Amino acid sequence: MAESAGSVMLARSAMNRAATEGQRPAGRPVRGARRISAALAGLAASTRHELLTFDDPVASASRAIPEPFLELAGACMRAAAERAGEVRRIVPRHALPRLEDGPRIPGRARFADTIPFKLIVVDRTVAAVPLDLELLYNGLLLIRDPVVVQALVRTHHACWTTAEELVRLPPPRSASGGPPEPLRPVLEALLSGLTDEAAAARLGMSARTYSRRVGELMAALGTTSRFRAGAEAARRGWL
């Protein structure tokens, strides 16, 4: 436990040092449901080898967080876990009943008495930490500084070695294809957090054409909600 506490202090110290002493900030703050959703989708899409998390699936239960956002965040994490060859998820003991009832996330999981903060680390190159350390919906810090990311990896490793194994999670399932090819850039633009006008300009089409293509994409995903479209795309492995 002393090693875990020391690693947490190391991670926080590294974030503070990089933010105050370096030529670049420790990370980029991301706020607003749309931009946070885009950041989570980007993390899921970029995952190739390893996913490390501190996760408390009950933290948002008593908070007024829109259900579509929760669905999208969960779908993104499942998509990332399915892409990664190694998944290590640490949850607090009080969340164990929720794990039994909720969607299964592939990979290994262990539980501890508590977790220091919510955390996502992808391929040891990029990390996401909530600005309030608890809820991604309230904003996150997207971190690419290698010193800070390595400190967070060490924090996770120290907690992992003292946590208890949870062995009931299933193996990853394979992704199921992708969207129709003409709609793939529309999906990427939809998840980028851009306004419709900016997305249409990026894709070289009129706003009316872009809006029609978004409608076609949502129809292909079986939803009329953009939030749910992102969640369904992640669930299908389209990201």
Tab-separated table of C-alpha atoms in Angstrom:
chain	number	residue	atom	x	y	z
A	1	MET	CA	0.000	0.000	0.000
A	2	ALA	CA	2.888	2.357	0.750
A	3	GLU	CA	4.231	1.769	-2.763
A	4	SER	CA	0.807	2.546	-4.235
A	5	ALA	CA	0.490	5.753	-2.238
A	6	GLY	CA	3.979	6.776	-3.282
A	7	SER	CA	3.158	6.163	-6.936
A	8	VAL	CA	0.012	8.294	-6.685
A	9	MET	CA	2.071	11.130	-5.220
A	10	LEU	CA	4.622	10.651	-8.024
A	11	ALA	CA	1.935	10.911	-10.691
A	12	ARG	CA	0.411	14.047	-9.214
A	13	SER	CA	3.836	15.609	-8.736
A	14	ALA	CA	4.763	14.864	-12.359
A	15	MET	CA	1.558	16.481	-13.628
A	16	ASN	CA	2.158	19.582	-11.527
A	17	ARG	CA	5.825	19.807	-12.525
A	18	ALA	CA	5.138	19.412	-16.219
A	19	ALA	CA	2.433	22.051	-16.057
A	20	THR	CA	4.496	24.638	-14.158
A	21	GLU	CA	8.064	24.080	-15.336
A	22	GLY	CA	7.890	22.765	-18.883
A	23	GLN	CA	7.556	24.618	-22.152
A	24	ARG	CA	4.258	22.883	-22.834
A	25	PRO	CA	1.352	22.038	-20.512
A	26	ALA	CA	1.040	18.588	-19.007
A	27	GLY	CA	-2.141	18.030	-20.945
A	28	ARG	CA	-4.972	19.561	-22.933
A	29	PRO	CA	-8.211	20.232	-21.040
A	30	VAL	CA	-11.324	18.981	-22.842
A	31	ARG	CA	-14.727	20.280	-21.742
A	32	GLY	CA	-18.266	19.888	-22.999
A	33	ALA	CA	-20.089	16.622	-23.661
A	34	ARG	CA	-19.520	16.779	-27.418
A	35	ARG	CA	-15.768	17.325	-27.224
A	36	ILE	CA	-15.335	14.824	-24.386
A	37	SER	CA	-17.215	12.236	-26.447
A	38	ALA	CA	-14.944	12.951	-29.397
A	39	ALA	CA	-11.855	12.545	-27.189
A	40	LEU	CA	-13.089	9.186	-25.850
A	41	ALA	CA	-13.888	7.984	-29.357
A	42	GLY	CA	-10.398	9.039	-30.443
A	43	LEU	CA	-8.811	7.084	-27.601
A	44	ALA	CA	-10.821	4.000	-28.537
A	45	ALA	CA	-9.900	4.302	-32.202
A	46	SER	CA	-6.188	4.756	-31.453
A	47	THR	CA	-5.868	1.761	-29.101
A	48	ARG	CA	-3.598	-0.935	-30.505
A	49	HIS	CA	-1.713	-2.800	-27.766
A	50	GLU	CA	-2.600	-1.967	-24.148
A	51	LEU	CA	-5.375	-0.380	-22.131
A	52	LEU	CA	-4.913	0.491	-18.444
A	53	THR	CA	-7.742	1.949	-16.370
A	54	PHE	CA	-8.859	2.957	-12.921
A	55	ASP	CA	-12.615	2.741	-13.209
A	56	ASP	CA	-15.536	3.239	-10.845
A	57	PRO	CA	-18.708	2.320	-12.769
A	58	VAL	CA	-20.969	3.457	-9.924
A	59	ALA	CA	-19.479	6.952	-9.538
A	60	SER	CA	-21.999	8.463	-11.937
A	61	ALA	CA	-25.030	6.604	-10.576
A	62	SER	CA	-26.191	9.469	-8.356
A	63	ARG	CA	-25.193	12.233	-10.781
A	64	ALA	CA	-27.368	13.883	-13.418
A	65	ILE	CA	-25.389	12.643	-16.425
A	66	PRO	CA	-27.258	12.111	-19.714
A	67	GLU	CA	-27.752	8.426	-20.458
A	68	PRO	CA	-26.548	8.754	-24.081
A	69	PHE	CA	-23.206	10.087	-22.818
A	70	LEU	CA	-22.854	7.148	-20.430
A	71	GLU	CA	-23.696	4.742	-23.244
A	72	LEU	CA	-21.118	6.327	-25.546
A	73	ALA	CA	-18.394	6.362	-22.878
A	74	GLY	CA	-19.041	2.711	-22.050
A	75	ALA	CA	-19.115	1.701	-25.700
A	76	CYS	CA	-15.826	3.497	-26.347
A	77	MET	CA	-14.126	1.674	-23.490
A	78	ARG	CA	-15.454	-1.684	-24.694
A	79	ALA	CA	-14.225	-0.899	-28.206
A	80	ALA	CA	-10.781	0.048	-26.867
A	81	ALA	CA	-10.625	-3.142	-24.781
A	82	GLU	CA	-11.511	-5.252	-27.804
A	83	ARG	CA	-8.704	-3.645	-29.811
A	84	ALA	CA	-6.040	-4.007	-27.118
A	85	GLY	CA	-3.949	-7.122	-26.677
A	86	GLU	CA	-3.588	-6.412	-22.942
A	87	VAL	CA	-6.305	-4.899	-20.762
A	88	ARG	CA	-5.826	-4.209	-17.040
A	89	ARG	CA	-8.765	-2.625	-15.266
A	90	ILE	CA	-8.777	-1.751	-11.553
A	91	VAL	CA	-12.114	-1.078	-9.858
A	92	PRO	CA	-13.013	-0.264	-6.231
A	93	ARG	CA	-14.530	-2.980	-4.069
A	94	HIS	CA	-17.886	-1.217	-3.793
A	95	ALA	CA	-18.337	-1.462	-7.589
A	96	LEU	CA	-18.276	-5.270	-7.703
A	97	PRO	CA	-22.093	-5.696	-7.663
A	98	ARG	CA	-22.375	-3.287	-10.607
A	99	LEU	CA	-19.818	-5.315	-12.571
A	100	GLU	CA	-21.983	-8.402	-12.211
A	101	ASP	CA	-25.046	-6.594	-13.572
A	102	GLY	CA	-23.470	-4.338	-16.184
A	103	PRO	CA	-22.006	-4.937	-19.658
A	104	ARG	CA	-18.906	-7.121	-19.742
A	105	ILE	CA	-15.657	-5.439	-20.747
A	106	PRO	CA	-12.995	-7.774	-22.181
A	107	GLY	CA	-9.664	-8.226	-20.472
A	108	ARG	CA	-8.336	-8.711	-16.962
A	109	ALA	CA	-9.743	-6.896	-13.947
A	110	ARG	CA	-8.723	-6.573	-10.313
A	111	PHE	CA	-10.393	-4.835	-7.407
A	112	ALA	CA	-8.964	-2.715	-4.604
A	113	ASP	CA	-10.468	-1.045	-1.556
A	114	THR	CA	-10.341	2.284	-3.396
A	115	ILE	CA	-8.907	3.824	-6.553
A	116	PRO	CA	-6.952	7.119	-6.401
A	117	PHE	CA	-8.699	8.693	-9.411
A	118	LYS	CA	-10.341	7.688	-12.666
A	119	LEU	CA	-7.762	6.983	-15.368
A	120	ILE	CA	-7.401	5.753	-18.944
A	121	VAL	CA	-3.968	5.021	-20.443
A	122	VAL	CA	-3.701	3.880	-24.066
A	123	ASP	CA	-0.529	2.170	-25.331
A	124	ARG	CA	1.553	4.048	-22.717
A	125	THR	CA	1.509	7.099	-25.008
A	126	VAL	CA	-1.649	9.005	-24.061
A	127	ALA	CA	-3.707	9.232	-20.882
A	128	ALA	CA	-6.998	10.793	-19.833
A	129	VAL	CA	-7.775	11.931	-16.284
A	130	PRO	CA	-10.996	13.721	-15.249
A	131	LEU	CA	-10.459	17.352	-14.320
A	132	ASP	CA	-12.201	16.619	-11.007
A	133	LEU	CA	-10.458	13.187	-10.800
A	134	GLU	CA	-13.857	11.454	-10.664
A	135	LEU	CA	-16.201	12.046	-13.615
A	136	LEU	CA	-15.216	12.283	-17.269
A	137	TYR	CA	-18.455	14.147	-17.980
A	138	ASN	CA	-17.172	17.151	-16.009
A	139	GLY	CA	-14.152	17.471	-18.304
A	140	LEU	CA	-10.903	15.604	-18.808
A	141	LEU	CA	-7.204	16.286	-19.187
A	142	LEU	CA	-5.779	14.604	-22.280
A	143	ILE	CA	-2.112	13.935	-21.492
A	144	ARG	CA	0.662	13.134	-23.964
A	145	ASP	CA	3.669	14.325	-21.972
A	146	PRO	CA	5.825	11.151	-21.759
A	147	VAL	CA	7.013	11.853	-18.198
A	148	VAL	CA	3.486	12.257	-16.874
A	149	VAL	CA	2.170	9.261	-18.823
A	150	GLN	CA	4.991	7.097	-17.464
A	151	ALA	CA	4.227	8.269	-13.910
A	152	LEU	CA	0.585	7.294	-14.393
A	153	VAL	CA	1.616	3.881	-15.779
A	154	ARG	CA	3.771	3.311	-12.685
A	155	THR	CA	0.872	4.336	-10.447
A	156	HIS	CA	-1.376	1.811	-12.149
A	157	HIS	CA	1.276	-0.920	-11.959
A	158	ALA	CA	1.817	-0.346	-8.220
A	159	CYS	CA	-1.930	-0.572	-7.549
A	160	TRP	CA	-2.273	-3.614	-9.823
A	161	THR	CA	0.302	-5.618	-7.874
A	162	THR	CA	-1.629	-5.191	-4.608
A	163	ALA	CA	-5.178	-5.564	-6.029
A	164	GLU	CA	-7.175	-8.822	-6.016
A	165	GLU	CA	-7.885	-10.694	-9.242
A	166	LEU	CA	-11.365	-10.719	-10.745
A	167	VAL	CA	-11.402	-13.619	-13.185
A	168	ARG	CA	-14.903	-13.706	-14.589
A	169	LEU	CA	-14.479	-11.276	-17.523
A	170	PRO	CA	-14.818	-12.886	-20.995
A	171	PRO	CA	-12.224	-12.746	-23.788
A	172	PRO	CA	-12.482	-9.991	-26.402
A	173	ARG	CA	-14.941	-10.408	-29.246
A	174	SER	CA	-13.946	-9.517	-32.789
A	175	ALA	CA	-15.023	-6.247	-34.358
A	176	SER	CA	-17.860	-6.403	-36.867
A	177	GLY	CA	-16.728	-4.711	-40.058
A	178	GLY	CA	-17.355	-1.025	-40.538
A	179	PRO	CA	-19.736	1.537	-41.988
A	180	PRO	CA	-20.434	1.785	-45.716
A	181	GLU	CA	-17.258	3.260	-47.197
A	182	PRO	CA	-18.832	6.606	-48.278
A	183	LEU	CA	-20.046	7.127	-44.709
A	184	ARG	CA	-16.751	6.408	-42.938
A	185	PRO	CA	-15.425	10.003	-43.208
A	186	VAL	CA	-18.832	11.229	-42.040
A	187	LEU	CA	-18.584	9.026	-38.937
A	188	GLU	CA	-15.093	10.323	-38.225
A	189	ALA	CA	-16.274	13.911	-38.656
A	190	LEU	CA	-19.326	13.303	-36.467
A	191	LEU	CA	-17.114	12.049	-33.638
A	192	SER	CA	-14.523	14.809	-34.036
A	193	GLY	CA	-16.502	17.380	-32.071
A	194	LEU	CA	-16.703	19.792	-35.023
A	195	THR	CA	-19.802	21.783	-35.855
A	196	ASP	CA	-21.752	20.589	-38.899
A	197	GLU	CA	-20.496	23.566	-40.898
A	198	ALA	CA	-16.847	22.889	-40.058
A	199	ALA	CA	-17.244	19.148	-40.703
A	200	ALA	CA	-18.881	19.786	-44.072
A	201	ALA	CA	-16.071	22.165	-45.037
A	202	ARG	CA	-13.438	19.604	-44.016
A	203	LEU	CA	-15.111	16.964	-46.187
A	204	GLY	CA	-15.586	19.327	-49.108
A	205	MET	CA	-19.370	19.084	-49.235
A	206	SER	CA	-22.289	21.399	-48.624
A	207	ALA	CA	-23.909	21.583	-45.193
A	208	ARG	CA	-27.096	20.086	-46.686
A	209	THR	CA	-25.189	17.136	-48.149
A	210	TYR	CA	-23.340	16.558	-44.881
A	211	SER	CA	-26.625	16.628	-42.949
A	212	ARG	CA	-28.105	14.076	-45.364
A	213	ARG	CA	-25.070	11.795	-44.989
A	214	VAL	CA	-25.321	12.019	-41.183
A	215	GLY	CA	-28.944	10.931	-41.518
A	216	GLU	CA	-27.885	7.982	-43.668
A	217	LEU	CA	-25.246	7.023	-41.111
A	218	MET	CA	-27.697	7.142	-38.213
A	219	ALA	CA	-30.173	5.087	-40.226
A	220	ALA	CA	-27.440	2.486	-40.822
A	221	LEU	CA	-26.839	2.433	-37.068
A	222	GLY	CA	-30.549	2.199	-36.278
A	223	THR	CA	-30.844	5.413	-34.253
A	224	THR	CA	-31.966	9.029	-34.576
A	225	SER	CA	-29.640	10.315	-31.827
A	226	ARG	CA	-26.106	11.456	-32.582
A	227	PHE	CA	-24.927	10.434	-29.121
A	228	ARG	CA	-26.436	6.980	-29.557
A	229	ALA	CA	-24.963	6.770	-33.053
A	230	GLY	CA	-21.501	7.170	-31.563
A	231	ALA	CA	-22.220	4.569	-28.909
A	232	GLU	CA	-23.576	2.096	-31.458
A	233	ALA	CA	-20.610	2.675	-33.788
A	234	ALA	CA	-18.238	1.927	-30.903
A	235	ARG	CA	-20.258	-1.148	-29.908
A	236	ARG	CA	-20.021	-2.510	-33.461
A	237	GLY	CA	-16.277	-1.876	-33.622
A	238	TRP	CA	-16.607	0.770	-36.349
A	239	LEU	CA	-14.227	3.221	-34.649
